[in-house]
Amino acid sequence: MMNRSTPSMEPRGEKARMMVAELAEHGLYDPRFEHDACGIGFVAHVDGRRNHRVLQMALEALCNHAHRGAVADDRKSGDGAGVLCQLPYGFFNRELQRMGIEPPHAADLAVGQLFLNLHNGADRAKAREIVREVLTEFGLEVLTFRSVPVIEAALGRRAEQSRPWMEQVLIRRTEAACEAGDAFERVLYLARKKIARRARNDDVHRLYIASMSSRTIVYKGLVLAEELEHFYPDLSDPDFETAIAVFHQRYSTNTFPRWELAQPFRLLCHNGEINTVQGNVNWMHARQDDLASPLWGDAIHELKPIIGAQGSDSSKMDNELELLTRSGRVVRHA
C-alpha cells in the first residue's frame, strides 16, 4: 500500500486516462457526465392516441427515478414529484355529468389546478371568489369548482404539515371571450397572472395555480415518486387518458422544497441548476417595462411581473418561456 508521502511512479494524467479506459469497458458510462440532478423523462404515443397506459408507463418510469431525489427525515416527504399530461376530456366530462353539468366541447374546456389554504376556510373562499371574478371579467364561464381527491396517508409528516388544499376550477370558453386554441391559452395565461396579482393585493395567504390550460394539466407535490399515484387517485382512473406524459423527480439545490416548487411547471421541467439565474432575473426586470406585442396590446401590463419572486431557477425559466410562447414564438425558438 502506498504511503501518503510517497510520490506516484505514474503520471497523474496517464493514470486518469487508464481509469477512464477501464470504466469504458463496462458500456457507455463516462465519469465526466456523473452529476447529481433531478430525474426527468416523458412517454408519448407516436400516433398521438390517448390512453391510460401512457400515464401508467410515465408513473412507472417516475418511480424508477426515485433515487434522483432527496428524502426528508420522516422518510416519506420528498423534494417533489409530478407529472404533466394532456387534459383528459373524457375524465372531466364524466365528472361534470356527475355534478349535473352539461360538458362543453373538448376545445372549449379548460381546467385550473389550484393550491389553496388547507387550514383557513375563509382564505379558500376569498381565493375562489377572486378566481371566479377574474375569469368572468375575461368573458369565461366558471362551470364549477372540484375538490381534488387525495389520500393523506401517502404523505410524510413534513409534507402533510405544509400541504395545500387541492382544488380545480373547470372553465368553459365563450365566443365572446376568444377563439379556441392559442387565443384561449393566451386569455387563460392573462387571467392567471391577474388572479395572482389580485390575490397578493387582497392578502390571500395561499393561492397558487399549478396549471390553467385547455391543453394540459399538472399533478405534483412533496411526495415520493412511488406515492404520487397513491396521493392523487385521479391518476389511477382508467378514464384519465393522455397521449403524452412528462414526469419529474426533483432534487432541490437552490431553494428549499415547497409544494409550489415541485415540477413539472406549466410548460417545462428541468433537471439542472442555472448559475446565472440572478443575472437573468435582473435583465428581465430591466426590460419588462419595454415589452410590446400586437397580440397583447395594452393588456401586456397585466402580465407583470413576468418572473415570480419566490420561484426556483427552473420556475423562473418557465415564467420566461411562457411569456415568449404565449406571445407567438414556437417553443424551440423561445
PDB file of N, CA and C in Angstrom, residues 84 189 192-193 208-213 216 218 220 246 248 260-271 274 277 280-281 284 303 305-308 311-327 331 334:
ATOM      1  N   LEU A  84     -47.049  15.966 -15.924  1.00  0.00           N
ATOM      2  CA  LEU A  84     -47.831  16.842 -16.792  1.00  0.00           C
ATOM      3  C   LEU A  84     -48.414  15.997 -17.909  1.00  0.00           C
ATOM      4  N   TYR A 189     -53.722  32.494 -19.699  1.00  0.00           N
ATOM      5  CA  TYR A 189     -52.446  32.979 -19.161  1.00  0.00           C
ATOM      6  C   TYR A 189     -52.631  34.365 -18.555  1.00  0.00           C
ATOM      7  N   ARG A 192     -54.671  34.152 -15.385  1.00  0.00           N
ATOM      8  CA  ARG A 192     -53.903  33.590 -14.274  1.00  0.00           C
ATOM      9  C   ARG A 192     -52.987  34.637 -13.648  1.00  0.00           C
ATOM     10  N   LYS A 193     -52.342  35.440 -14.482  1.00  0.00           N
ATOM     11  CA  LYS A 193     -51.459  36.486 -13.957  1.00  0.00           C
ATOM     12  C   LYS A 193     -52.257  37.513 -13.144  1.00  0.00           C
ATOM     13  N   TYR A 208     -52.054  29.343  -5.389  1.00  0.00           N
ATOM     14  CA  TYR A 208     -51.065  29.029  -6.418  1.00  0.00           C
ATOM     15  C   TYR A 208     -51.763  28.220  -7.495  1.00  0.00           C
ATOM     16  N   ILE A 209     -51.529  28.578  -8.747  1.00  0.00           N
ATOM     17  CA  ILE A 209     -52.152  27.874  -9.865  1.00  0.00           C
ATOM     18  C   ILE A 209     -51.074  27.043 -10.558  1.00  0.00           C
ATOM     19  N   ALA A 210     -51.099  25.742 -10.304  1.00  0.00           N
ATOM     20  CA  ALA A 210     -50.083  24.856 -10.871  1.00  0.00           C
ATOM     21  C   ALA A 210     -50.195  24.788 -12.389  1.00  0.00           C
ATOM     22  N   SER A 211     -51.413  24.853 -12.902  1.00  0.00           N
ATOM     23  CA  SER A 211     -51.650  24.892 -14.345  1.00  0.00           C
ATOM     24  C   SER A 211     -53.044  25.435 -14.572  1.00  0.00           C
ATOM     25  N   MET A 212     -53.222  26.131 -15.693  1.00  0.00           N
ATOM     26  CA  MET A 212     -54.552  26.590 -16.114  1.00  0.00           C
ATOM     27  C   MET A 212     -54.539  26.605 -17.628  1.00  0.00           C
ATOM     28  N   SER A 213     -55.114  25.571 -18.222  1.00  0.00           N
ATOM     29  CA  SER A 213     -54.943  25.375 -19.650  1.00  0.00           C
ATOM     30  C   SER A 213     -56.098  24.569 -20.233  1.00  0.00           C
ATOM     31  N   THR A 216     -53.300  21.089 -21.221  1.00  0.00           N
ATOM     32  CA  THR A 216     -52.506  20.268 -20.304  1.00  0.00           C
ATOM     33  C   THR A 216     -52.935  20.492 -18.869  1.00  0.00           C
ATOM     34  N   VAL A 218     -51.306  19.650 -14.637  1.00  0.00           N
ATOM     35  CA  VAL A 218     -50.171  19.224 -13.820  1.00  0.00           C
ATOM     36  C   VAL A 218     -50.666  18.696 -12.486  1.00  0.00           C
ATOM     37  N   LYS A 220     -48.802  17.478  -9.011  1.00  0.00           N
ATOM     38  CA  LYS A 220     -47.475  17.446  -8.403  1.00  0.00           C
ATOM     39  C   LYS A 220     -47.585  17.660  -6.897  1.00  0.00           C
ATOM     40  N   VAL A 246     -45.219  13.886 -19.150  1.00  0.00           N
ATOM     41  CA  VAL A 246     -43.879  14.337 -18.755  1.00  0.00           C
ATOM     42  C   VAL A 246     -43.773  14.187 -17.244  1.00  0.00           C
ATOM     43  N   HIS A 248     -41.318  14.218 -13.473  1.00  0.00           N
ATOM     44  CA  HIS A 248     -40.182  14.892 -12.852  1.00  0.00           C
ATOM     45  C   HIS A 248     -40.038  14.454 -11.408  1.00  0.00           C
ATOM     46  N   GLU A 260     -45.289  24.225  -4.075  1.00  0.00           N
ATOM     47  CA  GLU A 260     -45.381  25.027  -5.285  1.00  0.00           C
ATOM     48  C   GLU A 260     -44.185  24.834  -6.207  1.00  0.00           C
ATOM     49  N   LEU A 261     -43.042  24.415  -5.673  1.00  0.00           N
ATOM     50  CA  LEU A 261     -41.829  24.289  -6.476  1.00  0.00           C
ATOM     51  C   LEU A 261     -41.600  22.881  -6.997  1.00  0.00           C
ATOM     52  N   ALA A 262     -42.491  21.946  -6.665  1.00  0.00           N
ATOM     53  CA  ALA A 262     -42.415  20.637  -7.321  1.00  0.00           C
ATOM     54  C   ALA A 262     -42.641  20.834  -8.820  1.00  0.00           C
ATOM     55  N   GLN A 263     -42.126  19.918  -9.618  1.00  0.00           N
ATOM     56  CA  GLN A 263     -42.241  20.025 -11.074  1.00  0.00           C
ATOM     57  C   GLN A 263     -42.973  18.797 -11.616  1.00  0.00           C
ATOM     58  N   PRO A 264     -43.448  18.861 -12.861  1.00  0.00           N
ATOM     59  CA  PRO A 264     -43.259  19.865 -13.897  1.00  0.00           C
ATOM     60  C   PRO A 264     -43.987  21.171 -13.580  1.00  0.00           C
ATOM     61  N   PHE A 265     -43.471  22.253 -14.236  1.00  0.00           N
ATOM     62  CA  PHE A 265     -44.179  23.516 -14.199  1.00  0.00           C
ATOM     63  C   PHE A 265     -45.163  23.542 -15.364  1.00  0.00           C
ATOM     64  N   ARG A 266     -45.611  24.699 -15.754  1.00  0.00           N
ATOM     65  CA  ARG A 266     -46.714  24.773 -16.729  1.00  0.00           C
ATOM     66  C   ARG A 266     -46.288  24.414 -18.142  1.00  0.00           C
ATOM     67  N   LEU A 267     -45.018  24.685 -18.481  1.00  0.00           N
ATOM     68  CA  LEU A 267     -44.543  24.356 -19.821  1.00  0.00           C
ATOM     69  C   LEU A 267     -43.335  23.435 -19.828  1.00  0.00           C
ATOM     70  N   LEU A 268     -42.583  23.387 -18.751  1.00  0.00           N
ATOM     71  CA  LEU A 268     -41.350  22.599 -18.798  1.00  0.00           C
ATOM     72  C   LEU A 268     -41.068  21.935 -17.464  1.00  0.00           C
ATOM     73  N   CYS A 269     -40.168  20.968 -17.524  1.00  0.00           N
ATOM     74  CA  CYS A 269     -39.480  20.505 -16.328  1.00  0.00           C
ATOM     75  C   CYS A 269     -37.988  20.556 -16.635  1.00  0.00           C
ATOM     76  N   HIS A 270     -37.178  20.644 -15.586  1.00  0.00           N
ATOM     77  CA  HIS A 270     -35.770  20.984 -15.760  1.00  0.00           C
ATOM     78  C   HIS A 270     -34.946  20.222 -14.737  1.00  0.00           C
ATOM     79  N   ASN A 271     -33.796  19.712 -15.148  1.00  0.00           N
ATOM     80  CA  ASN A 271     -33.015  18.881 -14.231  1.00  0.00           C
ATOM     81  C   ASN A 271     -31.601  19.396 -14.018  1.00  0.00           C
ATOM     82  N   ILE A 274     -29.327  26.620 -12.812  1.00  0.00           N
ATOM     83  CA  ILE A 274     -28.959  27.774 -13.627  1.00  0.00           C
ATOM     84  C   ILE A 274     -28.144  28.724 -12.759  1.00  0.00           C
ATOM     85  N   VAL A 277     -28.882  32.660 -12.718  1.00  0.00           N
ATOM     86  CA  VAL A 277     -30.298  32.985 -12.532  1.00  0.00           C
ATOM     87  C   VAL A 277     -30.503  34.429 -12.096  1.00  0.00           C
ATOM     88  N   ASN A 280     -30.120  36.739 -14.999  1.00  0.00           N
ATOM     89  CA  ASN A 280     -31.255  36.597 -15.911  1.00  0.00           C
ATOM     90  C   ASN A 280     -32.477  37.341 -15.389  1.00  0.00           C
ATOM     91  N   VAL A 281     -32.726  37.217 -14.086  1.00  0.00           N
ATOM     92  CA  VAL A 281     -33.867  37.903 -13.476  1.00  0.00           C
ATOM     93  C   VAL A 281     -33.704  39.414 -13.579  1.00  0.00           C
ATOM     94  N   MET A 284     -34.478  40.637 -17.064  1.00  0.00           N
ATOM     95  CA  MET A 284     -35.907  40.632 -17.362  1.00  0.00           C
ATOM     96  C   MET A 284     -36.619  41.792 -16.672  1.00  0.00           C
ATOM     97  N   LEU A 303     -49.410  41.358 -17.480  1.00  0.00           N
ATOM     98  CA  LEU A 303     -48.531  40.195 -17.361  1.00  0.00           C
ATOM     99  C   LEU A 303     -47.414  40.405 -16.337  1.00  0.00           C
ATOM    100  N   PRO A 305     -45.620  41.202 -12.684  1.00  0.00           N
ATOM    101  CA  PRO A 305     -44.231  40.875 -13.017  1.00  0.00           C
ATOM    102  C   PRO A 305     -44.134  39.558 -13.789  1.00  0.00           C
ATOM    103  N   ILE A 306     -43.217  39.518 -14.730  1.00  0.00           N
ATOM    104  CA  ILE A 306     -43.048  38.319 -15.554  1.00  0.00           C
ATOM    105  C   ILE A 306     -42.569  37.152 -14.710  1.00  0.00           C
ATOM    106  N   ILE A 307     -41.634  37.413 -13.819  1.00  0.00           N
ATOM    107  CA  ILE A 307     -40.991  36.357 -13.035  1.00  0.00           C
ATOM    108  C   ILE A 307     -41.477  36.398 -11.596  1.00  0.00           C
ATOM    109  N   GLY A 308     -41.910  35.256 -11.085  1.00  0.00           N
ATOM    110  CA  GLY A 308     -42.337  35.156  -9.694  1.00  0.00           C
ATOM    111  C   GLY A 308     -41.165  35.289  -8.743  1.00  0.00           C
ATOM    112  N   GLY A 311     -39.897  32.009  -6.756  1.00  0.00           N
ATOM    113  CA  GLY A 311     -39.687  30.788  -7.510  1.00  0.00           C
ATOM    114  C   GLY A 311     -38.256  30.284  -7.472  1.00  0.00           C
ATOM    115  N   SER A 312     -38.078  29.057  -7.912  1.00  0.00           N
ATOM    116  CA  SER A 312     -36.748  28.476  -8.093  1.00  0.00           C
ATOM    117  C   SER A 312     -36.194  28.918  -9.442  1.00  0.00           C
ATOM    118  N   ASP A 313     -34.953  28.536  -9.729  1.00  0.00           N
ATOM    119  CA  ASP A 313     -34.379  28.894 -11.032  1.00  0.00           C
ATOM    120  C   ASP A 313     -35.211  28.294 -12.164  1.00  0.00           C
ATOM    121  N   SER A 314     -35.679  27.063 -11.986  1.00  0.00           N
ATOM    122  CA  SER A 314     -36.463  26.408 -13.029  1.00  0.00           C
ATOM    123  C   SER A 314     -37.809  27.083 -13.230  1.00  0.00           C
ATOM    124  N   SER A 315     -38.463  27.477 -12.134  1.00  0.00           N
ATOM    125  CA  SER A 315     -39.768  28.122 -12.265  1.00  0.00           C
ATOM    126  C   SER A 315     -39.635  29.479 -12.937  1.00  0.00           C
ATOM    127  N   LYS A 316     -38.532  30.162 -12.673  1.00  0.00           N
ATOM    128  CA  LYS A 316     -38.307  31.459 -13.320  1.00  0.00           C
ATOM    129  C   LYS A 316     -38.053  31.287 -14.813  1.00  0.00           C
ATOM    130  N   MET A 317     -37.350  30.237 -15.179  1.00  0.00           N
ATOM    131  CA  MET A 317     -37.165  29.951 -16.601  1.00  0.00           C
ATOM    132  C   MET A 317     -38.508  29.619 -17.249  1.00  0.00           C
ATOM    133  N   ASP A 318     -39.360  28.906 -16.532  1.00  0.00           N
ATOM    134  CA  ASP A 318     -40.687  28.591 -17.048  1.00  0.00           C
ATOM    135  C   ASP A 318     -41.501  29.870 -17.252  1.00  0.00           C
ATOM    136  N   ASN A 319     -41.382  30.828 -16.326  1.00  0.00           N
ATOM    137  CA  ASN A 319     -42.068  32.109 -16.489  1.00  0.00           C
ATOM    138  C   ASN A 319     -41.669  32.801 -17.782  1.00  0.00           C
ATOM    139  N   GLU A 320     -40.365  32.810 -18.072  1.00  0.00           N
ATOM    140  CA  GLU A 320     -39.874  33.469 -19.280  1.00  0.00           C
ATOM    141  C   GLU A 320     -40.303  32.710 -20.537  1.00  0.00           C
ATOM    142  N   LEU A 321     -40.203  31.389 -20.471  1.00  0.00           N
ATOM    143  CA  LEU A 321     -40.592  30.571 -21.619  1.00  0.00           C
ATOM    144  C   LEU A 321     -42.074  30.753 -21.938  1.00  0.00           C
ATOM    145  N   GLU A 322     -42.898  30.837 -20.900  1.00  0.00           N
ATOM    146  CA  GLU A 322     -44.332  31.002 -21.118  1.00  0.00           C
ATOM    147  C   GLU A 322     -44.643  32.347 -21.762  1.00  0.00           C
ATOM    148  N   LEU A 323     -43.975  33.394 -21.315  1.00  0.00           N
ATOM    149  CA  LEU A 323     -44.178  34.704 -21.929  1.00  0.00           C
ATOM    150  C   LEU A 323     -43.880  34.658 -23.427  1.00  0.00           C
ATOM    151  N   LEU A 324     -42.765  34.055 -23.795  1.00  0.00           N
ATOM    152  CA  LEU A 324     -42.353  34.034 -25.197  1.00  0.00           C
ATOM    153  C   LEU A 324     -43.278  33.180 -26.048  1.00  0.00           C
ATOM    154  N   THR A 325     -43.667  32.025 -25.559  1.00  0.00           N
ATOM    155  CA  THR A 325     -44.531  31.148 -26.357  1.00  0.00           C
ATOM    156  C   THR A 325     -45.946  31.707 -26.469  1.00  0.00           C
ATOM    157  N   ARG A 326     -46.469  32.254 -25.373  1.00  0.00           N
ATOM    158  CA  ARG A 326     -47.812  32.838 -25.440  1.00  0.00           C
ATOM    159  C   ARG A 326     -47.835  34.084 -26.320  1.00  0.00           C
ATOM    160  N   SER A 327     -46.664  34.673 -26.540  1.00  0.00           N
ATOM    161  CA  SER A 327     -46.578  35.871 -27.385  1.00  0.00           C
ATOM    162  C   SER A 327     -46.300  35.533 -28.848  1.00  0.00           C
ATOM    163  N   VAL A 331     -41.983  27.010 -29.364  1.00  0.00           N
ATOM    164  CA  VAL A 331     -41.238  26.691 -28.153  1.00  0.00           C
ATOM    165  C   VAL A 331     -39.753  26.506 -28.425  1.00  0.00           C
ATOM    166  N   ALA A 334     -38.311  29.956 -28.525  1.00  0.00           N
ATOM    167  CA  ALA A 334     -38.342  30.540 -27.184  1.00  0.00           C
ATOM    168  C   ALA A 334     -37.234  29.981 -26.317  1.00  0.00           C
TER     169      ALA A 334
END
